[in-house]
Short mmCIF file of C-alpha atoms in Angstrom, two decimals:
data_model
loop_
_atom_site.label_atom_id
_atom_site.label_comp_id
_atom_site.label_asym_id
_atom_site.label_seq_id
_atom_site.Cartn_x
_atom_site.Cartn_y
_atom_site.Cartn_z
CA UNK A 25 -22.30 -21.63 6.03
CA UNK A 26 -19.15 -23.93 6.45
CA UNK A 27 -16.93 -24.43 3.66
CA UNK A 28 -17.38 -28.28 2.36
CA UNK A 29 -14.80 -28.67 -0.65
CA UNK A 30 -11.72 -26.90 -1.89
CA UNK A 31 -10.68 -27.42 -5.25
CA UNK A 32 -7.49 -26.33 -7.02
CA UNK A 33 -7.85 -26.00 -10.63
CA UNK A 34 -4.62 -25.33 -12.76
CA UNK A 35 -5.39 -24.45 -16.54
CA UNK A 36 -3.62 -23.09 -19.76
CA UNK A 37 -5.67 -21.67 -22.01
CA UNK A 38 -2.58 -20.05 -24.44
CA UNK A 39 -1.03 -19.14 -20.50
CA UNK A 40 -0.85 -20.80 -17.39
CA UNK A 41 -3.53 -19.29 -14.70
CA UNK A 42 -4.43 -21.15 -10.92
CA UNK A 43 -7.96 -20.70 -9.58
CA UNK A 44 -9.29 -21.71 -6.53
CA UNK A 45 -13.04 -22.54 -5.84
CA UNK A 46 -14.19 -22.82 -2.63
CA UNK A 47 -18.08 -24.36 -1.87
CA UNK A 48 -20.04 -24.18 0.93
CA UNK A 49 -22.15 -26.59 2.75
CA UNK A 50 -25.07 -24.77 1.15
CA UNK A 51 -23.60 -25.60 -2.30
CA UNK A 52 -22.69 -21.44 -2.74
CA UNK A 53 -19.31 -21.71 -4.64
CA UNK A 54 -16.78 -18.51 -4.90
CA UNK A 55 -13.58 -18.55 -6.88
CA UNK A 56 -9.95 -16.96 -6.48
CA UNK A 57 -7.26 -16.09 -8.71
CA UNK A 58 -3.72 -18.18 -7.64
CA UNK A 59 -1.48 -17.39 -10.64
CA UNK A 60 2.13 -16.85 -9.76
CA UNK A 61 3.66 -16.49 -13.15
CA UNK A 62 6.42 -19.00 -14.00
CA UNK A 63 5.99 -20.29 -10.30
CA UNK A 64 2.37 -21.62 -10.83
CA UNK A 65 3.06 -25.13 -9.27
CA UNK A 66 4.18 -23.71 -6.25
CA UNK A 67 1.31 -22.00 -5.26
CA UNK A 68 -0.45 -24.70 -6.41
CA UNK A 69 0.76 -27.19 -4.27
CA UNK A 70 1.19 -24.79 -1.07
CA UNK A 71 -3.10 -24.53 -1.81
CA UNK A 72 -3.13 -28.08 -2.11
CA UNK A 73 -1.00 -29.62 -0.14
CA UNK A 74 -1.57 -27.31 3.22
CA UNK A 75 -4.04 -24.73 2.89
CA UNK A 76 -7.24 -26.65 1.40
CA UNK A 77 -7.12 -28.97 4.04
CA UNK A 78 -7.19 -25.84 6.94
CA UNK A 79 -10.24 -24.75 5.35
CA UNK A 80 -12.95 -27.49 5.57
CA UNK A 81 -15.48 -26.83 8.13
CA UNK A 82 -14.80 -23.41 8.47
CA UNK A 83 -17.18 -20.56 8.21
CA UNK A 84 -17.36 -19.02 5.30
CA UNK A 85 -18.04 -15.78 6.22
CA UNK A 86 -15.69 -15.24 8.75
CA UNK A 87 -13.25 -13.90 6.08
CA UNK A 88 -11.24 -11.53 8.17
CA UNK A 89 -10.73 -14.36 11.15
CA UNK A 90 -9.43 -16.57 8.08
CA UNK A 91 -6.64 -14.40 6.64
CA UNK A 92 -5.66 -13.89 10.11
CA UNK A 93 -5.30 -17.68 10.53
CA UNK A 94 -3.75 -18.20 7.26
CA UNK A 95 -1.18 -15.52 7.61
CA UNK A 96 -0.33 -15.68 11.57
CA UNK A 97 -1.06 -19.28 11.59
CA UNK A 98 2.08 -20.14 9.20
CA UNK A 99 5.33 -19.56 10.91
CA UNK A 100 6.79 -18.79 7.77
CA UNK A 101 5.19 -15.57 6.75
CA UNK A 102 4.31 -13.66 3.88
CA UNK A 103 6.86 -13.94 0.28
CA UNK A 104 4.81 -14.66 -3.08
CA UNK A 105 3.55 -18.19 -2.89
CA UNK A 106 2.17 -17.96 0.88
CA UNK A 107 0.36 -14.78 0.16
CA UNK A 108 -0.94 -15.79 -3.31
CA UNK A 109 -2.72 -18.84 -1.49
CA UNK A 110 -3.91 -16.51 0.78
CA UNK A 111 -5.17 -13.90 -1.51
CA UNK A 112 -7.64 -16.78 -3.46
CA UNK A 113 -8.89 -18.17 -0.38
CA UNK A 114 -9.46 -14.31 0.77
CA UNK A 115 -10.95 -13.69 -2.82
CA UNK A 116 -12.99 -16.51 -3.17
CA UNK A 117 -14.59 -15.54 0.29
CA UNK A 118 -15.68 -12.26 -0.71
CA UNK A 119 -17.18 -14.04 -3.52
CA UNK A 120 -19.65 -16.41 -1.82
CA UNK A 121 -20.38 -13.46 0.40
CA UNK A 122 -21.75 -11.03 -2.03
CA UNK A 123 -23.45 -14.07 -3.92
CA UNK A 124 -25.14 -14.94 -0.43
CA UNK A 125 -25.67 -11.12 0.37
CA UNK A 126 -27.10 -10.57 -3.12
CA UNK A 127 -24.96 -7.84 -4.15
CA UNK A 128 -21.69 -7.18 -6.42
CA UNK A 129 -18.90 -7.27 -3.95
CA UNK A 130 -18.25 -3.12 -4.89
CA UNK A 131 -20.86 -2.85 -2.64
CA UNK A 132 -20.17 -4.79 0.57
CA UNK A 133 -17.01 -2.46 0.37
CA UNK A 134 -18.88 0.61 0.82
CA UNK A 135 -20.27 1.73 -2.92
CA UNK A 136 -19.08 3.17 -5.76
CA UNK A 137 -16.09 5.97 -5.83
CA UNK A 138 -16.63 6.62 -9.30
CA UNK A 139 -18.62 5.78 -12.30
CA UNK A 140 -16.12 3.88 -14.10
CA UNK A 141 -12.30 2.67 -13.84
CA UNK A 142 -10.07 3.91 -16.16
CA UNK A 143 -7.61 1.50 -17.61
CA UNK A 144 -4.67 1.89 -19.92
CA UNK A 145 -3.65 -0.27 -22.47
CA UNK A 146 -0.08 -1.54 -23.80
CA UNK A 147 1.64 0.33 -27.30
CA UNK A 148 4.49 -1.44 -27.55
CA UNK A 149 6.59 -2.39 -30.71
CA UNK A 150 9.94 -2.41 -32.01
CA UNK A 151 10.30 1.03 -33.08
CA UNK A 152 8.83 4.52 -33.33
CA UNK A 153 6.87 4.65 -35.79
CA UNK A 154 5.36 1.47 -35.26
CA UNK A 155 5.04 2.18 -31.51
CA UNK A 156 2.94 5.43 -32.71
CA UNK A 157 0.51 3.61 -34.86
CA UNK A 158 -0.09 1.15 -31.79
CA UNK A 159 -0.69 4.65 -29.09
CA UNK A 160 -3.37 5.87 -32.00
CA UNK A 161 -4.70 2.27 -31.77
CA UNK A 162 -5.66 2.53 -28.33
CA UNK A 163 -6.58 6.62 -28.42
CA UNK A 164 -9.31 5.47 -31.19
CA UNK A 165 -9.99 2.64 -29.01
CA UNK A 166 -11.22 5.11 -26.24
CA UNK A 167 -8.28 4.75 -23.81
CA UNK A 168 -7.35 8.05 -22.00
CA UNK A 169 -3.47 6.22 -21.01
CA UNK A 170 -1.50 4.37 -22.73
CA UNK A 171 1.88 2.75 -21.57
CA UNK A 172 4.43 3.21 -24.14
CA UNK A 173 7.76 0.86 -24.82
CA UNK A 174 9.41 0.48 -27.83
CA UNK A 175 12.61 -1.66 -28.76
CA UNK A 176 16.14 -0.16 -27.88
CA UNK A 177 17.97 0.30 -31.05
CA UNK A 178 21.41 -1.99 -30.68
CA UNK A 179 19.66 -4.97 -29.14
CA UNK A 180 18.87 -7.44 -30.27
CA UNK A 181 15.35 -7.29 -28.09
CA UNK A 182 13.59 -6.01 -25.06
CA UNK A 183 11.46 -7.15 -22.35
CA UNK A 184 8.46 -5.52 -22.47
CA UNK A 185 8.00 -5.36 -26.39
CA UNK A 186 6.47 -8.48 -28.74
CA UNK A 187 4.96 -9.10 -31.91
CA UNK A 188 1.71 -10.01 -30.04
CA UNK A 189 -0.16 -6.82 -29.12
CA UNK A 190 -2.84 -7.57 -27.14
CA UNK A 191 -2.69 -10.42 -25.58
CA UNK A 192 1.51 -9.89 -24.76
CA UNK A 193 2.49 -12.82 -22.56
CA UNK A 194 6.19 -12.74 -21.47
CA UNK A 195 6.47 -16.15 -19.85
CA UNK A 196 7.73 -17.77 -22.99
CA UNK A 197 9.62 -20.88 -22.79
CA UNK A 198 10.17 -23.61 -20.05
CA UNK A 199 13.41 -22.48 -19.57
CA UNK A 200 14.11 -18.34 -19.10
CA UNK A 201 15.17 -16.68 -22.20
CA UNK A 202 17.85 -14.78 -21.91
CA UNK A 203 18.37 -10.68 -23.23
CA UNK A 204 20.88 -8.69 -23.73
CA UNK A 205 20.41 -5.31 -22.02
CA UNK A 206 22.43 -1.39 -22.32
CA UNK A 207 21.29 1.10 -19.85
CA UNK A 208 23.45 3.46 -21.81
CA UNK A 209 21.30 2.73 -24.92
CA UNK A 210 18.01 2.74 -23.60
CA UNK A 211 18.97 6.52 -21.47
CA UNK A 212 19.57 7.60 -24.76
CA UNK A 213 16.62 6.49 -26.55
CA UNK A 214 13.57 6.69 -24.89
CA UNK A 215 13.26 10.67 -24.35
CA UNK A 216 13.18 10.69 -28.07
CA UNK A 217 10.00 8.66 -27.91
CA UNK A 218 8.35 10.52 -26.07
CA UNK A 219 9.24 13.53 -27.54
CA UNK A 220 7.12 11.80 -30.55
CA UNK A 221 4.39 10.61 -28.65
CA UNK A 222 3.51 14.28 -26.82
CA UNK A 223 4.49 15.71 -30.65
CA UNK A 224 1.50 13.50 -32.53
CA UNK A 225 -1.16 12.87 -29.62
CA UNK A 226 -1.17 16.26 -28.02
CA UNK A 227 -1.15 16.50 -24.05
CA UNK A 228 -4.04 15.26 -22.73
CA UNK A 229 -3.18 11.23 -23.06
CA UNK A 230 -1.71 10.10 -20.10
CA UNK A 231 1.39 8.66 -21.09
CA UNK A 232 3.43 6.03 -19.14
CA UNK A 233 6.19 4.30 -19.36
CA UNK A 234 8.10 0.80 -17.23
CA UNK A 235 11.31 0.62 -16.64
CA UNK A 236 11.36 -3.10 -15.47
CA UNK A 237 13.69 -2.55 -12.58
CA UNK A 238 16.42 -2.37 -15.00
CA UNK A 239 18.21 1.21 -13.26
CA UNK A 240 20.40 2.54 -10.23
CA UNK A 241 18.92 5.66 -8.17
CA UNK A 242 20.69 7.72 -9.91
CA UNK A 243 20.01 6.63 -13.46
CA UNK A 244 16.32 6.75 -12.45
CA UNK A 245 16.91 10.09 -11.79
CA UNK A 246 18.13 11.12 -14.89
CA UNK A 247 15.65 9.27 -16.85
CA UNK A 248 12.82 10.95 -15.10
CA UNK A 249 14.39 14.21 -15.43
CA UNK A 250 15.12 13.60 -18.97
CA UNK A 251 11.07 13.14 -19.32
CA UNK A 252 9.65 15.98 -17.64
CA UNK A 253 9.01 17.63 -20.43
CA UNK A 254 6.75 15.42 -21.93
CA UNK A 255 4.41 14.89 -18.38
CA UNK A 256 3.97 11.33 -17.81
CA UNK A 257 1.46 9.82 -15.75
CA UNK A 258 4.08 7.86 -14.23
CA UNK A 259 7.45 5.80 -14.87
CA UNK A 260 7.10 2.38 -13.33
CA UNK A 261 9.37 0.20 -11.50
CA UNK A 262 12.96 2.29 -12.29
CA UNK A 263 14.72 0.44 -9.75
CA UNK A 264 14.68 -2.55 -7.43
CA UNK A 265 12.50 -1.95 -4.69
CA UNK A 266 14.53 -4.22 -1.92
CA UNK A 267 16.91 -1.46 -1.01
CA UNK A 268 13.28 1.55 -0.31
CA UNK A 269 15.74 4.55 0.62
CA UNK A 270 16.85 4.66 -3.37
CA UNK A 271 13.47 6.35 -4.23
CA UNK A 272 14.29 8.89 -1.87
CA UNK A 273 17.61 10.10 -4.59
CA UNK A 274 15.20 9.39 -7.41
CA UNK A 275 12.93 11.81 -5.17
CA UNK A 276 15.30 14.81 -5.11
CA UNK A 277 16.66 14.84 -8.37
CA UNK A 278 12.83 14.33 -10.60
CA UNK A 279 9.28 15.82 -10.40
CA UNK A 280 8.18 13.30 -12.69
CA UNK A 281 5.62 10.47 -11.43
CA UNK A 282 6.50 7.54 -9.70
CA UNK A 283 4.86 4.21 -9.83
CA UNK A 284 6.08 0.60 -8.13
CA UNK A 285 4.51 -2.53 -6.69
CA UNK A 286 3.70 -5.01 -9.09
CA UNK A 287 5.63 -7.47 -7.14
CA UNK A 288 5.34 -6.36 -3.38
CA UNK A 289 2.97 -9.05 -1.28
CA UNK A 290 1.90 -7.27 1.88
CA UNK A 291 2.11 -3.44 2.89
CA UNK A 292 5.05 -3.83 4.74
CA UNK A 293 7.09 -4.07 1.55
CA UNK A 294 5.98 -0.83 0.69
CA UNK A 295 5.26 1.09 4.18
CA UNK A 296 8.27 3.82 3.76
CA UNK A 297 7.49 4.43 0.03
CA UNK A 298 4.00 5.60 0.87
CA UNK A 299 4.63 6.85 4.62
CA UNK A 300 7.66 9.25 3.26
CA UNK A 301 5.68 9.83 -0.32
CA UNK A 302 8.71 8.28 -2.24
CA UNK A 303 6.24 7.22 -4.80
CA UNK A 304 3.18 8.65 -6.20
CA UNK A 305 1.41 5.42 -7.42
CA UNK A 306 1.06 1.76 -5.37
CA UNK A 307 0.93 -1.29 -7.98
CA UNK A 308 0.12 -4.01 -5.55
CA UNK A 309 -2.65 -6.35 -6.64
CA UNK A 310 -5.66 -8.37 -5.63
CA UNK A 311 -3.28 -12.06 -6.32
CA UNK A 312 -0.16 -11.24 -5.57
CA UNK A 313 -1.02 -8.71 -1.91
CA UNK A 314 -3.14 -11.19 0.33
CA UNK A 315 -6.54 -10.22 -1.87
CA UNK A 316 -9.18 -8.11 -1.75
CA UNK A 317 -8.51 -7.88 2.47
CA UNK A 318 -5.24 -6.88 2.24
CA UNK A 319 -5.04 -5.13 -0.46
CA UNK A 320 -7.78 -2.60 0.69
CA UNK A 321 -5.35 -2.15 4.08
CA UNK A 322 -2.81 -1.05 1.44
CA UNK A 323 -4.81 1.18 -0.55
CA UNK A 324 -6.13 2.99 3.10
CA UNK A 325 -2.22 3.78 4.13
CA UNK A 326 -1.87 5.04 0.97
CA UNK A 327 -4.84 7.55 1.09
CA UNK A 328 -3.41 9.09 3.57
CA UNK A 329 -0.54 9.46 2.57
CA UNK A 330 -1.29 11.24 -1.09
CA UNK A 331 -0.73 8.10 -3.11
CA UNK A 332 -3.04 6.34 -5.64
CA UNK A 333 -3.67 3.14 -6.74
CA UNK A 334 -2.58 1.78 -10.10
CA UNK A 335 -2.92 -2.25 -10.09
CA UNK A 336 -1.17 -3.99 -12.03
CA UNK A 337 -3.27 -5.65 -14.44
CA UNK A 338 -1.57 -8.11 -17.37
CA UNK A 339 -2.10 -11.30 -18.98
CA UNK A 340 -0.65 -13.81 -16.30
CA UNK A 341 -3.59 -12.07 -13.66
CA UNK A 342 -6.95 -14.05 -14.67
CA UNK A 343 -10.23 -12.99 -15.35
CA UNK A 344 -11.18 -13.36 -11.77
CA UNK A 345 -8.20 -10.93 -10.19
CA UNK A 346 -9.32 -8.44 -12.61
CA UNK A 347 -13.04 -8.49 -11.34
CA UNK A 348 -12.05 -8.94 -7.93
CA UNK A 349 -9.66 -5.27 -8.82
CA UNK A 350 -12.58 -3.40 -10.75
CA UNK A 351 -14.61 -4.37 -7.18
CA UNK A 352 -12.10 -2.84 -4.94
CA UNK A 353 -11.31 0.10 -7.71
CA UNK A 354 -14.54 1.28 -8.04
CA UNK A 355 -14.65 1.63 -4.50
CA UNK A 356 -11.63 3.25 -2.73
CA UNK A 357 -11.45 6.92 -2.76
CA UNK A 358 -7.47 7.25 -4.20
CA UNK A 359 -8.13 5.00 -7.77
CA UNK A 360 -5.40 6.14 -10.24
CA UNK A 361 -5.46 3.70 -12.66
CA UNK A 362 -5.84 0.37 -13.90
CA UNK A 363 -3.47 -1.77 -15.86
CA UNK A 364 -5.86 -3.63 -18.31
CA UNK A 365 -4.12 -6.20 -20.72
CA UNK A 366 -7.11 -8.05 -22.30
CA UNK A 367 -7.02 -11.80 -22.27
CA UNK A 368 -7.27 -14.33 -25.18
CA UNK A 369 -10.99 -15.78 -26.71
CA UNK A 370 -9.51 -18.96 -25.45
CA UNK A 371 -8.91 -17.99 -21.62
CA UNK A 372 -12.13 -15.41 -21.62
CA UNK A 373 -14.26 -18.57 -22.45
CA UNK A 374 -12.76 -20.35 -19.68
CA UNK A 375 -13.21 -17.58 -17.10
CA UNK A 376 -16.80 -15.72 -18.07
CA UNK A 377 -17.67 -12.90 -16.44
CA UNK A 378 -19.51 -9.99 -16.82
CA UNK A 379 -16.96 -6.90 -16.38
CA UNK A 380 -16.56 -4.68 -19.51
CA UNK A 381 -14.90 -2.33 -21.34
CA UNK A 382 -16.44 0.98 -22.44
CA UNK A 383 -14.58 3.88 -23.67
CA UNK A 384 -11.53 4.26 -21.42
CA UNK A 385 -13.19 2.48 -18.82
CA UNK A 386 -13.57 -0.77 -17.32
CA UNK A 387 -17.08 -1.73 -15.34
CA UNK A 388 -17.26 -4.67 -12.97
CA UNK A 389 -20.38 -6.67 -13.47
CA UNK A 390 -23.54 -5.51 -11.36
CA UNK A 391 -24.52 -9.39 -10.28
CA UNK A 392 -24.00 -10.77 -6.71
CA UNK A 393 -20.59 -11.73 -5.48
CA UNK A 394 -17.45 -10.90 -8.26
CA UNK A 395 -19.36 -11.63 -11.48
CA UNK A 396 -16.51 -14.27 -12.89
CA UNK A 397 -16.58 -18.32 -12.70
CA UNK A 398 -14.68 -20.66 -14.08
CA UNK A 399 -15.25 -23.57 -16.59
CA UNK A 400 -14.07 -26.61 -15.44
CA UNK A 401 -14.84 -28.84 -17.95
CA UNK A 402 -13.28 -26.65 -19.92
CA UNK A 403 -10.71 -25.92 -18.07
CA UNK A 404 -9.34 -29.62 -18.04
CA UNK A 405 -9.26 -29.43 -21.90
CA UNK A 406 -5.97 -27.09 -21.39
CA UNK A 407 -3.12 -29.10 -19.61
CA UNK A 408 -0.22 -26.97 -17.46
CA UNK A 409 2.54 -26.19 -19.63
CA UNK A 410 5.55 -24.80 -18.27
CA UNK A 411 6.64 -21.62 -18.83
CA UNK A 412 9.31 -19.15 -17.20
CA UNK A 413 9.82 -15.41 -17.49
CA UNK A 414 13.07 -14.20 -19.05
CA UNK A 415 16.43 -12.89 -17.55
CA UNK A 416 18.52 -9.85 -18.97
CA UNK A 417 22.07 -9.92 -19.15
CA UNK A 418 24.55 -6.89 -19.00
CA UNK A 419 26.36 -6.76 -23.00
CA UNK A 420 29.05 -7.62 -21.04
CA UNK A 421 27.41 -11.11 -19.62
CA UNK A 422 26.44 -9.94 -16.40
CA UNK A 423 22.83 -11.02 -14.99
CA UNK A 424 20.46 -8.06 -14.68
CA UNK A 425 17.18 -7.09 -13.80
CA UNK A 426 14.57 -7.96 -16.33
#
């Protein structure tokens, strides 16, 4: 089973998304999710230009030999685009295997876990009382968590809250937008939505919030502590994870829930977190952590180490990273949660599949390999279009975190 042709498909179907399909000698095709948002060409051509090339005539199912040769093999190791190629060639591989094995990839990984994977959903709006009719939206919808962010009053706007609900895509102009941020502000304000929140819905919806990076240690600290009382799930992301030993301040100064990850690409960006239990949740992902391989190396450090998953899961991850998650989900043994922004008629008819959601839950399909594929001719009907997430300035001009 040698791998014959490598194609790189880049689509926008309302966002930009980069899929890989890889097909075998045997004509058995599998398909991987390359997005990189606002840095789509890069993987793109990285796939292209040095990766498809590597890949013709190998065997198919050696998928372990060939991360090791994608990853070693490259003198310039891991960062974003190198391990996004790698996690849709590692992916796509796990793809054609279960469709050659006959069996959902779940399966090949050991079983279920669980019955189901519980997701949460995005209330977000400009202020509280329109953030609370969005939390019942999603409590009538089924959801058991919800991630709650609402618009800091004094600015102008904030990253993290749109006018589109469901289908939020931040990436938003070819050039990065540009927002003005107040840490003092937002301190103030957000205990007093959740205060709201646990007031109307009652404490058994698990409540979470992201903080986008946007605080020191110390302000983390006070934010959590500031939230205790209302028992969140988790905050996410409170401060730039480059400099690890600031989670251990957040650590001594907060009991409430930690989760970070979104952007780490192999499990040596996030070995101290889980080794000293500086965080209680690990957001890597299937596209963005050198795939389903990987990943599951990440997820096993963290089981033993009393953390949980919680993938990140939004709009600029296709249809075929969020199969390839609800596979690996449903089988590890620390699942938290699942970040589940659903994706536009328009990109869902480009990428069917057969996962689906079910009252709080998410089920991958039961058919061989992943249970996703891509449209091509379809596909080609939605040209690139460039797009570029937004920066945050200090009120005082300084660049800031998102």
């Amino acid at each position: 089973m040698k791998i014959a042709d490598v194609r790189v498909i880049v689509t926008c179907p309302g966002r930009n998304f980069v899929t890989l399909k890889i097909v075998t000698d045997d004509g058995v095709h599998g398909v991987g999710d390359a997005t990189l948002n606002g840095r789509e060409l890069a993987v793109a051509a990285y796939l292209r230009d040095h990766v498809a090339p590597a890949l013709i005539g190998r065997d198919a199912s050696r998928i372990e030999d060939t991360w090791q040769y994608l990853y070693k093999g490259a003198y310039w190791r891991r960062g974003p685009v190198t391990m996004t190629a790698i996690a849709a060639v590692d992916t796509a591989l796990w793809d054609i295997l279960g469709k050659v094995a006959g069996l959902p990839v779940y399966k090949l990984l050991g079983g279920r876990s669980r019955e189901g994977v519980t997701v949460y959903g995005h209330a977000n709006a400009a202020t509280t009382d329109e953030v609370l009719a969005e939390v019942a939206r999603y409590v009538d919808l089924g959801y058991r968590a919800v991630r709650v962010q609402t618009g800091v009053p004094g600015l102008a706007s904030t990253y993290g809250v749109s006018g589109d609900k469901m289908f939020y895509e931040p990436a938003d102009a070819a050039l990065p937008t540009e927002n003005v941020w107040s840490t003092e502000k937002y301190l103030a304000h957000v205990p007093t939505v959740f205060a709201r929140v646990r007031d109307e819905f009652g404490p058994t919806v698990k409540l979470l919030h992201d903080v986008h990076h946007r605080l020191t240690p110390i302000e983390a600290a006070r934010l959590g502590k500031s939230l205790e009382p209302y028992a969140l799930t988790w905050i996410e992301d409170p401060v730039p994870a480059e400099l690890q030993e600031g989670f251990r301040l957040i650590r001594q100064h907060t009991t409430t829930p930690i989760a970070v990850g979104e952007v780490f690409n192999t499990v040596w960006d996030c070995e101290t977190l889980i080794r000293e239990q500086l965080i209680d949740y690990i957001r890597a992902t299937v596209v963005h952590a050198g795939g389903i391989t990987h990943l599951r190396r990440i997820f096993d450090l963290a089981a033993l180490h009393h953390v949980r998953s919680g993938s990140h899961g939004a709009t600029d991850l296709s249809p075929v990273c969020m199969a390839a998650a609800l596979h690996l989900d449903l089988a590890i043994p620390n699942f938290g949660l699942q970040e589940y922004m659903r994706h536009t008629p328009e990109t869902d008819a480009v990428f069917p599949h057969g996962y689906h959601y079910d009252g709080g839950y998410l089920h991958p399909a039961e058919t061989p390999g992943l249970g996703v594929d891509i449209d091509e001719e379809l596909a080609a009907r939605y040209p690139y279009r460039p797009a570029q997430l937004p920066v945050n300035r200090l009120e005082d001009g300084t660049v800031h975190s998102w």
